Amino acid sequence: MLALYIVIGIIGGLLLLLFLTLLYVNQTNFYSPVKGQNNDHSLTSNTLRFASKERVFSLIDSLSAVSYEDVWTMSYDKKKLHAKLYRNTKSKTVCIMMHGYKGTANRDFSGGAKLMIDSGYNVILADQRGHMLSEGHQITFGIKEKRDTKSWIDFAYKTFGNDIKIVLIGISMGGASVLFASDELKEGDLVIADCPYSTTKEIICNTLKIHGMNPKIFFPIGNFASLIFSHVSLAKEDALPHVKASKAKFLIIHGEADTLVPYTFSKRLYDACPDKVRYELFPKAEHGISYIIDEDRYKRIVKEFIEEN
């Protein structure tokens, strides 16, 4: 009997250790928000390597000064999602903008959203689930976020009518989110993805490599944590089938020096679909800072793409 108790104790201890490990993995990678995350003025070291704090703060503050409406929609799993709506009653183009992992809409789109507003378009600047005012606590790297993007597409049709032109715009994880949702669009709609990855597995594995961890060992652990706490597998989602099935046209922008999401992750989409994907590399640009590296070229490319399509 004592031996049985010992075995039960060992098994219980191992199960507890497994649960605590998965909880730690979830809290450090998939749980949102964490302290300080929703601060628009919290900048990454990569950003500060290529731009002065004053310049970036100026972009953020310029966008923050523009008046907007708080709008809400409901996700498929009953999470209340928030966005800032910038209306232009003279335009039938609606830009839906999805920010990146643990980012904020004002910071990630401090230049891009202002460009769309100044160009005369309607803009829906969304808070991803678990960020800012949107409900939820689990980040799924575009899997559930793609369905939230679809909720904002439905919101746009209900708000502006069925005859609108939709431009989905995303950066990093938001770029993956809009790619995954692109098969919901109609002919004439557009997608602009800045530094996106094309599969959820590749971004997790690359991040593990950056931190010196073997993906063959640690990806299954992270995926198990996602299955337990988010109820999604990070091993399956791939943008390519969505892009192939989409009726939209695509502009993909990527920094050639991106180490977090190497440009090869998104170039495979252009290589597979050169007839519908325009691909623009920005030399010397690290992750998410192509706009800062060459603002004039970035603006010209985006405006050309929207106006010519």
Coordinates of C-alpha atoms in Angstrom, one line a residue:
M1 CA 0.0 0.0 0.0
L2 CA 2.8 2.4 0.8
A3 CA 4.4 1.7 -2.6
L4 CA 1.0 2.6 -4.2
Y5 CA 0.9 5.9 -2.4
I6 CA 4.5 6.6 -3.5
V7 CA 3.6 5.9 -7.1
I8 CA 0.5 8.1 -6.9
G9 CA 2.5 10.8 -5.3
I10 CA 5.2 10.7 -8.0
I11 CA 2.6 10.8 -10.7
G12 CA 0.7 13.6 -9.0
G13 CA 3.9 15.6 -8.6
L14 CA 4.8 15.1 -12.3
L15 CA 1.4 16.2 -13.4
L16 CA 1.6 19.3 -11.2
L17 CA 5.1 20.1 -12.6
L18 CA 3.7 19.7 -16.1
F19 CA 0.7 22.0 -15.4
L20 CA 3.0 24.6 -13.8
T21 CA 5.3 24.5 -16.8
L22 CA 2.4 24.9 -19.2
L23 CA 1.0 27.8 -17.1
Y24 CA 4.4 29.5 -17.1
V25 CA 4.7 29.1 -20.9
N26 CA 1.2 30.5 -21.4
Q27 CA 1.6 33.4 -19.0
T28 CA 4.9 34.5 -20.7
N29 CA 3.9 34.0 -24.3
F30 CA 0.2 33.8 -24.8
Y31 CA -1.4 35.7 -21.9
S32 CA -2.4 39.3 -22.5
P33 CA -2.2 42.0 -21.3
V34 CA 0.9 42.1 -19.2
K35 CA 2.1 45.1 -17.2
G36 CA 2.9 48.1 -19.3
Q37 CA 1.8 46.4 -22.5
N38 CA -1.0 48.9 -23.4
N39 CA 1.3 51.9 -23.2
D40 CA 1.4 53.6 -26.6
H41 CA 4.8 55.1 -25.8
S42 CA 6.5 51.9 -24.8
L43 CA 9.0 51.4 -27.7
T44 CA 11.1 48.3 -28.6
S45 CA 14.9 48.4 -28.8
N46 CA 14.7 47.7 -32.5
T47 CA 12.6 50.8 -33.1
L48 CA 15.0 53.0 -31.0
R49 CA 18.0 51.6 -33.0
F50 CA 16.6 53.2 -36.2
A51 CA 14.6 56.2 -35.1
S52 CA 14.7 58.8 -32.4
K53 CA 12.2 58.5 -29.5
E54 CA 11.1 62.0 -30.3
R55 CA 10.2 61.2 -33.9
V56 CA 8.2 58.1 -33.0
F57 CA 6.4 59.9 -30.2
S58 CA 5.6 62.7 -32.6
L59 CA 3.9 60.2 -35.0
I60 CA 2.0 58.6 -32.1
D61 CA 0.8 62.0 -30.7
S62 CA -0.2 63.2 -34.2
L63 CA -2.5 60.2 -34.6
S64 CA -3.8 60.5 -31.0
A65 CA -4.9 64.1 -31.7
V66 CA -7.3 63.0 -34.5
S67 CA -10.9 62.7 -33.4
Y68 CA -12.6 59.4 -33.6
E69 CA -15.6 57.3 -32.5
D70 CA -15.3 54.4 -30.1
V71 CA -17.0 51.4 -31.8
W72 CA -17.6 47.8 -30.7
T73 CA -18.4 44.5 -32.3
M74 CA -18.8 41.0 -30.9
S75 CA -16.4 38.1 -31.7
Y76 CA -17.6 34.6 -32.7
D77 CA -16.8 33.5 -29.1
K78 CA -18.7 36.4 -27.5
K79 CA -15.7 38.7 -26.7
K80 CA -16.5 42.4 -26.9
L81 CA -14.0 43.9 -29.4
H82 CA -13.1 47.6 -29.6
A83 CA -11.9 49.9 -32.4
K84 CA -11.5 53.6 -33.1
L85 CA -13.5 54.7 -36.1
Y86 CA -12.4 57.6 -38.3
R87 CA -15.2 58.5 -40.7
N88 CA -15.1 60.1 -44.1
T89 CA -18.6 60.3 -45.5
K90 CA -17.2 61.1 -49.0
S91 CA -15.4 57.8 -49.3
K92 CA -16.6 54.3 -49.9
T93 CA -13.2 52.8 -49.0
V94 CA -12.9 51.3 -45.5
C95 CA -9.5 50.4 -44.1
I96 CA -9.5 47.8 -41.3
M97 CA -6.2 47.9 -39.5
M98 CA -4.9 45.1 -37.2
H99 CA -1.9 45.7 -35.0
G100 CA 0.8 43.3 -33.9
Y101 CA 1.6 41.0 -30.9
K102 CA 1.4 42.8 -27.6
G103 CA 1.3 46.1 -29.5
T104 CA -1.1 49.0 -29.6
A105 CA -3.0 50.3 -32.6
N106 CA -1.8 53.9 -32.0
R107 CA 1.9 52.8 -31.8
D108 CA 2.0 50.1 -34.5
F109 CA 0.0 52.3 -37.0
S110 CA 1.2 55.7 -35.8
G111 CA 2.3 56.5 -39.4
G112 CA 0.1 54.1 -41.4
A113 CA -3.3 55.0 -39.9
K114 CA -2.6 58.7 -40.2
L115 CA -1.7 58.1 -43.9
M116 CA -5.0 56.4 -44.5
I117 CA -7.0 59.1 -42.7
D118 CA -5.1 61.9 -44.5
S119 CA -5.8 60.1 -47.8
G120 CA -9.5 60.5 -47.2
Y121 CA -10.5 56.9 -46.3
N122 CA -12.7 55.5 -43.5
V123 CA -10.5 53.8 -41.0
I124 CA -11.3 51.1 -38.4
L125 CA -8.3 51.0 -36.1
A126 CA -8.9 47.8 -34.1
D127 CA -7.7 46.6 -30.8
Q128 CA -6.7 42.9 -31.1
R129 CA -8.4 40.6 -28.5
G130 CA -6.7 40.9 -25.2
H131 CA -5.2 44.3 -26.0
M132 CA -6.3 47.7 -24.9
L133 CA -10.2 47.9 -24.6
S134 CA -10.9 44.5 -26.4
E135 CA -11.9 41.6 -24.2
G136 CA -10.0 38.3 -23.9
H137 CA -6.7 37.2 -22.5
Q138 CA -5.3 34.7 -24.9
I139 CA -3.1 35.5 -28.0
T140 CA -3.3 32.9 -30.8
F141 CA -1.0 34.4 -33.3
G142 CA -3.7 35.1 -35.9
I143 CA -5.9 32.0 -35.5
K144 CA -8.7 33.5 -33.5
E145 CA -7.6 37.0 -34.6
K146 CA -8.5 36.1 -38.2
R147 CA -12.1 35.5 -37.1
D148 CA -12.0 38.9 -35.2
T149 CA -10.9 40.5 -38.5
K150 CA -14.0 38.9 -40.2
S151 CA -16.1 40.4 -37.4
W152 CA -14.8 43.8 -38.3
I153 CA -15.5 43.1 -42.0
D154 CA -19.1 42.4 -41.1
F155 CA -19.2 45.6 -39.0
A156 CA -17.9 47.6 -41.9
Y157 CA -20.7 46.3 -44.2
K158 CA -23.3 47.0 -41.6
T159 CA -22.0 50.5 -40.9
F160 CA -21.1 51.7 -44.5
G161 CA -23.2 49.4 -46.8
N162 CA -22.5 46.5 -49.1
D163 CA -21.0 48.7 -51.9
I164 CA -17.8 49.6 -50.0
K165 CA -14.2 48.7 -50.9
I166 CA -12.4 47.0 -48.0
V167 CA -8.7 47.3 -47.5
L168 CA -7.4 45.0 -44.8
I169 CA -4.1 46.3 -43.3
G170 CA -2.0 44.4 -40.7
I171 CA 1.4 44.5 -39.3
S172 CA 3.4 41.5 -37.9
M173 CA 0.8 39.3 -36.2
G174 CA -1.9 41.6 -37.5
G175 CA -0.4 41.0 -41.0
A176 CA -0.9 37.3 -40.5
S177 CA -4.4 37.9 -39.2
V178 CA -5.5 39.8 -42.4
L179 CA -3.8 37.2 -44.6
F180 CA -5.7 34.4 -42.8
A181 CA -8.9 36.3 -43.3
S182 CA -8.4 37.3 -46.9
D183 CA -10.6 34.7 -48.4
E184 CA -13.6 36.6 -46.9
L185 CA -13.0 39.4 -49.3
K186 CA -14.6 40.2 -52.6
E187 CA -13.2 41.2 -56.0
G188 CA -11.9 44.7 -55.8
D189 CA -10.9 44.5 -52.1
L190 CA -7.3 44.8 -51.1
V191 CA -4.9 43.4 -48.4
I192 CA -1.7 45.2 -47.2
A193 CA 0.5 43.0 -44.9
D194 CA 3.6 44.5 -43.3
C195 CA 6.2 42.0 -42.1
P196 CA 3.8 39.1 -41.8
Y197 CA 4.6 35.4 -41.3
S198 CA 2.7 32.9 -43.3
T199 CA 2.4 30.1 -40.8
T200 CA 2.0 30.2 -37.1
K201 CA 4.5 27.4 -36.6
E202 CA 7.3 29.2 -38.4
I203 CA 7.1 32.3 -36.2
I204 CA 7.0 30.3 -33.0
C205 CA 10.0 28.2 -34.1
N206 CA 12.0 31.1 -35.2
T207 CA 11.4 32.9 -31.9
L208 CA 12.6 29.8 -30.1
K209 CA 15.8 29.7 -32.2
I210 CA 16.4 33.4 -31.4
H211 CA 16.3 32.5 -27.7
G212 CA 18.6 29.5 -28.2
M213 CA 15.9 26.9 -27.7
N214 CA 15.5 23.8 -29.9
P215 CA 12.1 24.1 -31.7
K216 CA 11.8 20.3 -31.9
I217 CA 11.7 20.1 -28.1
F218 CA 10.1 23.4 -27.1
F219 CA 7.5 23.9 -29.9
P220 CA 5.4 20.9 -28.8
I221 CA 5.4 22.3 -25.3
G222 CA 4.3 25.7 -26.4
N223 CA 1.7 24.2 -28.7
F224 CA 0.4 22.0 -25.8
A225 CA 0.1 25.2 -23.7
S226 CA -1.9 26.8 -26.5
L227 CA -4.2 23.8 -26.8
I228 CA -4.8 23.8 -23.0
F229 CA -5.4 27.5 -22.4
S230 CA -6.4 28.9 -25.9
H231 CA -8.0 25.7 -27.3
V232 CA -6.1 26.1 -30.6
S233 CA -3.2 24.4 -32.3
L234 CA -0.4 26.6 -33.5
A235 CA 0.9 23.9 -35.9
K236 CA -1.7 24.1 -38.6
E237 CA -2.6 27.7 -39.8
D238 CA -1.1 28.7 -43.1
A239 CA -1.8 31.9 -45.1
L240 CA -1.1 30.3 -48.5
P241 CA -4.5 28.5 -49.0
H242 CA -6.3 31.7 -47.9
V243 CA -4.3 33.9 -50.3
K244 CA -4.9 31.4 -53.2
A245 CA -8.6 31.3 -52.5
S246 CA -9.0 35.1 -52.1
K247 CA -10.5 37.4 -54.7
A248 CA -8.5 40.3 -53.4
K249 CA -5.1 41.7 -54.5
F250 CA -2.2 41.8 -52.0
L251 CA 0.7 44.2 -51.1
I252 CA 3.3 42.6 -48.9
I253 CA 5.9 44.9 -47.4
H254 CA 8.9 43.4 -45.5
G255 CA 12.2 44.6 -44.1
E256 CA 15.1 42.7 -45.7
A257 CA 17.0 42.8 -42.3
D258 CA 14.0 41.4 -40.3
T259 CA 15.3 38.8 -37.8
L260 CA 12.1 38.2 -35.9
V261 CA 10.1 37.4 -39.0
P262 CA 12.6 36.8 -41.8
Y263 CA 11.3 38.1 -45.2
T264 CA 11.4 34.6 -46.6
F265 CA 8.4 33.8 -44.4
S266 CA 6.2 36.1 -46.5
K267 CA 8.0 35.9 -49.9
R268 CA 6.8 32.4 -50.3
L269 CA 3.3 33.9 -50.8
Y270 CA 4.6 36.1 -53.7
D271 CA 6.5 33.2 -55.2
A272 CA 3.3 31.1 -55.2
C273 CA 0.9 33.8 -56.3
P274 CA 2.9 36.5 -58.3
D275 CA -0.3 37.3 -60.3
K276 CA -2.1 38.7 -57.2
V277 CA 0.7 39.6 -54.8
R278 CA 2.9 42.7 -55.1
Y279 CA 6.1 42.3 -53.0
E280 CA 8.2 45.2 -51.7
L281 CA 11.4 44.7 -49.7
F282 CA 12.9 47.5 -47.6
P283 CA 16.7 47.2 -47.3
K284 CA 18.2 47.5 -43.8
A285 CA 14.8 47.5 -42.2
E286 CA 14.3 45.4 -39.1
H287 CA 11.0 44.1 -37.9
G288 CA 8.1 46.5 -38.3
I289 CA 10.1 49.6 -39.1
S290 CA 10.0 49.8 -42.9
Y291 CA 7.9 53.0 -42.5
I292 CA 10.5 54.6 -40.4
I293 CA 13.4 53.5 -42.6
D294 CA 12.0 55.0 -45.7
E295 CA 8.8 57.0 -45.0
D296 CA 8.5 58.5 -48.5
R297 CA 8.8 55.2 -50.4
Y298 CA 6.4 53.5 -48.0
K299 CA 3.7 56.1 -48.4
R300 CA 4.2 56.1 -52.2
I301 CA 3.9 52.4 -52.5
V302 CA 0.8 52.1 -50.3
K303 CA -1.0 55.0 -52.0
E304 CA -0.2 53.7 -55.5
F305 CA -1.4 50.2 -54.6
I306 CA -4.8 51.5 -53.3
E307 CA -5.3 54.0 -56.0
E308 CA -4.4 51.7 -58.9
N309 CA -6.6 48.9 -57.7

